[in-house]
PDB file of N, CA and C in Angstrom:
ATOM      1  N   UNK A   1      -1.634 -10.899  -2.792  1.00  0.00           N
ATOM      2  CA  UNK A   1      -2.502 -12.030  -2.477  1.00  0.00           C
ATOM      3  C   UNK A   1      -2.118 -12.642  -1.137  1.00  0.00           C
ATOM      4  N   UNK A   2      -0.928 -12.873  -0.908  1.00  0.00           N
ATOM      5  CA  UNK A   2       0.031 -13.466   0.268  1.00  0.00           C
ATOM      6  C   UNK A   2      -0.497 -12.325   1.731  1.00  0.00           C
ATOM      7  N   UNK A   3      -0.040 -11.514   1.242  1.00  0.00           N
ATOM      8  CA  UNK A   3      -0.910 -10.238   2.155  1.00  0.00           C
ATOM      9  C   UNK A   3      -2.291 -10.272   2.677  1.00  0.00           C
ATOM     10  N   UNK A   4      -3.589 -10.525   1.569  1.00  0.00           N
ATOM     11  CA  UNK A   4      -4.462 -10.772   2.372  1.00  0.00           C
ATOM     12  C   UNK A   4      -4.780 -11.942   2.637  1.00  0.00           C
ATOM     13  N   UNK A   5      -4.174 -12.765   2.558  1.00  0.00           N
ATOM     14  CA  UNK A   5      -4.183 -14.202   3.161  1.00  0.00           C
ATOM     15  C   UNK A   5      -3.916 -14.013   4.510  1.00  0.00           C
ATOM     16  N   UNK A   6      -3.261 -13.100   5.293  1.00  0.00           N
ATOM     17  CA  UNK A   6      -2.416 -13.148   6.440  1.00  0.00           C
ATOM     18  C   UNK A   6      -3.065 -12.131   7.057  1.00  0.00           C
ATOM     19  N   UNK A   7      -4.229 -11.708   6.237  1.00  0.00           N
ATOM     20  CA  UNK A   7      -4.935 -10.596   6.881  1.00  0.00           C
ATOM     21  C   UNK A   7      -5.370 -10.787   8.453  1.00  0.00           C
ATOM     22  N   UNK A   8      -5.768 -11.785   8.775  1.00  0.00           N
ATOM     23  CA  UNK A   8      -7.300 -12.170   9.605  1.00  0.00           C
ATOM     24  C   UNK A   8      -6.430 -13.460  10.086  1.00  0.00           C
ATOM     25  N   UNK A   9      -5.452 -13.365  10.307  1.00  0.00           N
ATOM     26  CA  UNK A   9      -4.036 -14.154  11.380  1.00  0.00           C
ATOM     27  C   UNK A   9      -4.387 -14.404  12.755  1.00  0.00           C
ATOM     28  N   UNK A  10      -4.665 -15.013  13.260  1.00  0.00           N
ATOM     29  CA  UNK A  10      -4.807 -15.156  15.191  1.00  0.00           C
ATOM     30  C   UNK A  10      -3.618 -14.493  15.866  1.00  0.00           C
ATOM     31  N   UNK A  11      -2.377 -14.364  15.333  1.00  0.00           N
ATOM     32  CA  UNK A  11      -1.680 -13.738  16.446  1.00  0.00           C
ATOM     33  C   UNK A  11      -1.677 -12.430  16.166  1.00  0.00           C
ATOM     34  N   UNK A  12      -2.367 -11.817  15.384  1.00  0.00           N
ATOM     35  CA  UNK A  12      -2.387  -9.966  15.738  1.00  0.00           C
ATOM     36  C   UNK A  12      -3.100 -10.103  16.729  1.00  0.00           C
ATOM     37  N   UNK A  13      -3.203  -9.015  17.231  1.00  0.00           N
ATOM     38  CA  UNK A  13      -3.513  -8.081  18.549  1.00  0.00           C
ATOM     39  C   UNK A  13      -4.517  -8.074  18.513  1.00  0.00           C
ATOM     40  N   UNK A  14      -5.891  -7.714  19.206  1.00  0.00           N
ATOM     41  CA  UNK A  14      -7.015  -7.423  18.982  1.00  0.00           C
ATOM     42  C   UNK A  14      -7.077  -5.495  18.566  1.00  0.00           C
ATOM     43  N   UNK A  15      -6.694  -5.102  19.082  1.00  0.00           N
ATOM     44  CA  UNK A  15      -6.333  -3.451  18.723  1.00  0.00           C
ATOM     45  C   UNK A  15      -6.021  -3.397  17.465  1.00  0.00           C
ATOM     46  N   UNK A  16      -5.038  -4.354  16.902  1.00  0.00           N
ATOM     47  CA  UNK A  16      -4.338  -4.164  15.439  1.00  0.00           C
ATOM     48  C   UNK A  16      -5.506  -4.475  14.283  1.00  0.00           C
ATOM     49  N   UNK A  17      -6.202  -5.826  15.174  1.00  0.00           N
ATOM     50  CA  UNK A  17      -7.429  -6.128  14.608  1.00  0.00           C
ATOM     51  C   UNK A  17      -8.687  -5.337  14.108  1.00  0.00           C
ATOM     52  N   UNK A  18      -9.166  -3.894  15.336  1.00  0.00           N
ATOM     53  CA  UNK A  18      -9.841  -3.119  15.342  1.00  0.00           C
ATOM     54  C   UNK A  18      -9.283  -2.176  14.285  1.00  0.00           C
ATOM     55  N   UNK A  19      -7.909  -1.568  14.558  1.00  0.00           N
ATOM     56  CA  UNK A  19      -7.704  -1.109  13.307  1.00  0.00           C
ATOM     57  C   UNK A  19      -7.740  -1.194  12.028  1.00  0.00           C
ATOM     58  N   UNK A  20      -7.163  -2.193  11.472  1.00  0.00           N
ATOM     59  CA  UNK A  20      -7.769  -3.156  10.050  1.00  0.00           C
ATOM     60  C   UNK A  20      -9.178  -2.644   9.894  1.00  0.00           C
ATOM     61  N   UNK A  21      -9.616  -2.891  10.794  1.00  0.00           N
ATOM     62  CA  UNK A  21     -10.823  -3.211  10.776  1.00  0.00           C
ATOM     63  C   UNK A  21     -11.865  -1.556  10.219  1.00  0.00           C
ATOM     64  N   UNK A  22     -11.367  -0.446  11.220  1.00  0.00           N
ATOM     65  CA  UNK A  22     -11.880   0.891  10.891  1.00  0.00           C
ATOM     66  C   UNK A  22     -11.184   1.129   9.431  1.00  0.00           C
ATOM     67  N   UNK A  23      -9.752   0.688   9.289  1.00  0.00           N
ATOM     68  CA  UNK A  23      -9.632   1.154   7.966  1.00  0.00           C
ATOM     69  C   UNK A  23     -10.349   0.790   6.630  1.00  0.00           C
ATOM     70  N   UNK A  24     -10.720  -0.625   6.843  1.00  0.00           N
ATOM     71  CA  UNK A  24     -11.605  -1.274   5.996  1.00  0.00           C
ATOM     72  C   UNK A  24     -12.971  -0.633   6.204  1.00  0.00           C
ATOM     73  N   UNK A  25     -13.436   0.128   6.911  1.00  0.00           N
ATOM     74  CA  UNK A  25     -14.984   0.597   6.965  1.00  0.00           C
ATOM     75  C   UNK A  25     -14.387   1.880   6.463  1.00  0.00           C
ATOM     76  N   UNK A  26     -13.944   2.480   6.590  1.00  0.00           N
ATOM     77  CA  UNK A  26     -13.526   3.811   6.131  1.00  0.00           C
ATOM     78  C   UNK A  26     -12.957   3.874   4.571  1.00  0.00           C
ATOM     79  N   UNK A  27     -12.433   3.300   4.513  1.00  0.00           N
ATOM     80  CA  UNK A  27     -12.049   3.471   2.868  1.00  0.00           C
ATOM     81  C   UNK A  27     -13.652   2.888   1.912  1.00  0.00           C
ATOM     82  N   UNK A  28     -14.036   1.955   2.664  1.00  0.00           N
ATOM     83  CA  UNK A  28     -15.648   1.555   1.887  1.00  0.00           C
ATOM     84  C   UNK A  28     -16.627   2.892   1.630  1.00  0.00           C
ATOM     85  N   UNK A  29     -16.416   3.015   3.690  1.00  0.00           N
ATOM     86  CA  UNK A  29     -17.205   4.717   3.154  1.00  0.00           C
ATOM     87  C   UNK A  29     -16.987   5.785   2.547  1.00  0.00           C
ATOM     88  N   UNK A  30     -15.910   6.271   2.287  1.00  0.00           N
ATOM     89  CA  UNK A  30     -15.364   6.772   1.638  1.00  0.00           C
ATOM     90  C   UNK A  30     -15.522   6.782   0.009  1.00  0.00           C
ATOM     91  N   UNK A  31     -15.230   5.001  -0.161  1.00  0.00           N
ATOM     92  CA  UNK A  31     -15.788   5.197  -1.881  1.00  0.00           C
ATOM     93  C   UNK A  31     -17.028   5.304  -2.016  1.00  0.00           C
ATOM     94  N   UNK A  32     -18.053   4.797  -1.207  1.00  0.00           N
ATOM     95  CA  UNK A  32     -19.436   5.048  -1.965  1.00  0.00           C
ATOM     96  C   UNK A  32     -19.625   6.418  -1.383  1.00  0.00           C
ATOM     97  N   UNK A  33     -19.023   6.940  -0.886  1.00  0.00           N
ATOM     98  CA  UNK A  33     -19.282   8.597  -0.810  1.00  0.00           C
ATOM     99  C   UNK A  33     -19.118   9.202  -2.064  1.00  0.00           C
ATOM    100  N   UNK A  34     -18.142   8.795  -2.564  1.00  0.00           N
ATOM    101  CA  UNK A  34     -17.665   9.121  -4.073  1.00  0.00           C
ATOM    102  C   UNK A  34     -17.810   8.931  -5.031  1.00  0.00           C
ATOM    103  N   UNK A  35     -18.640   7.966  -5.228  1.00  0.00           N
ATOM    104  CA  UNK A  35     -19.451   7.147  -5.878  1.00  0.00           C
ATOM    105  C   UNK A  35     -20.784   7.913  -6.096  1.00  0.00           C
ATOM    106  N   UNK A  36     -21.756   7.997  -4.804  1.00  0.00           N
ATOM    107  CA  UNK A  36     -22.620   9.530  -4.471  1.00  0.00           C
ATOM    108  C   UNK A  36     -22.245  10.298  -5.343  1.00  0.00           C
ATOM    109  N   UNK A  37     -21.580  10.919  -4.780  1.00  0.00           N
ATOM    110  CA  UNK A  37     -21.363  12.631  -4.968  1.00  0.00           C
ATOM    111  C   UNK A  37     -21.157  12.733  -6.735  1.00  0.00           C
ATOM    112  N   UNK A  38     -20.161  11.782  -7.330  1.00  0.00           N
ATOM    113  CA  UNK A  38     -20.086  11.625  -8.362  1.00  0.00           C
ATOM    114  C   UNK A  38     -21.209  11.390  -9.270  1.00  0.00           C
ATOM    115  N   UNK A  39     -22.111  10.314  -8.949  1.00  0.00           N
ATOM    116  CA  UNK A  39     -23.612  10.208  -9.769  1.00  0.00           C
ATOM    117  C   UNK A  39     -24.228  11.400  -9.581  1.00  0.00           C
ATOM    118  N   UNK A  40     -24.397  12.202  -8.536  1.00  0.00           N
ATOM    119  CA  UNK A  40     -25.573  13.379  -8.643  1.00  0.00           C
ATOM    120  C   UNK A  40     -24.535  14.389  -8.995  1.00  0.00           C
ATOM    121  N   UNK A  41     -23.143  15.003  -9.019  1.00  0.00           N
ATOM    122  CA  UNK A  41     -22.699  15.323 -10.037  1.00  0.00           C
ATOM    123  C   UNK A  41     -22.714  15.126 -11.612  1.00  0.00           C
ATOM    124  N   UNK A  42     -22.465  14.315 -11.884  1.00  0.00           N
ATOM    125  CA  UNK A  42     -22.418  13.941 -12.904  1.00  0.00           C
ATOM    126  C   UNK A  42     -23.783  13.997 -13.660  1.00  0.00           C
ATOM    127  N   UNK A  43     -25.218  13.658 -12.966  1.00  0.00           N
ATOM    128  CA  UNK A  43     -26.423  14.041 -13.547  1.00  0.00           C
ATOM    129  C   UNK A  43     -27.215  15.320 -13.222  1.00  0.00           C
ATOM    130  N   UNK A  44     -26.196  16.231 -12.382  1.00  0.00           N
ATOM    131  CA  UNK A  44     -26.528  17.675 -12.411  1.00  0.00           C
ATOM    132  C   UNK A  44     -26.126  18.364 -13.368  1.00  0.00           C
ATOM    133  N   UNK A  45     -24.877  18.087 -14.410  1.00  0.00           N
ATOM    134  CA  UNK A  45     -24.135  18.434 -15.392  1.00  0.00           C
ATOM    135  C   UNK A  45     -24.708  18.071 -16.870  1.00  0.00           C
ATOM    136  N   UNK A  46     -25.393  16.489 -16.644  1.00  0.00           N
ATOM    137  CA  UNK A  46     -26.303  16.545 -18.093  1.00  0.00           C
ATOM    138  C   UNK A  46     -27.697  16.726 -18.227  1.00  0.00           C
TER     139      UNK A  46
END
């Protein structure tokens, strides 16, 4: 909790910022990719 409290801090970097930042779009995309793939799996199977 303490952690993302300190997420979105003024003294990181702006770079460190951008990073956060792709990782948070990437792991999102990532799950609803999986999320996808999983539903039309899953209703190709029943």
């Amino acid at each position: 909790m303490v952690k993302d409290m300190n997420f979105f801090t003024p003294y990181q970097g702006q770079k460190k910022e951008q990073k956060n930042k792709n990782i948070y779009v990437y792991s999102l995309t990532g799950f609803l990719a999986v999320v996808i793939l999983g539903t039309l799996a899953w209703n190709s199977t029943s």
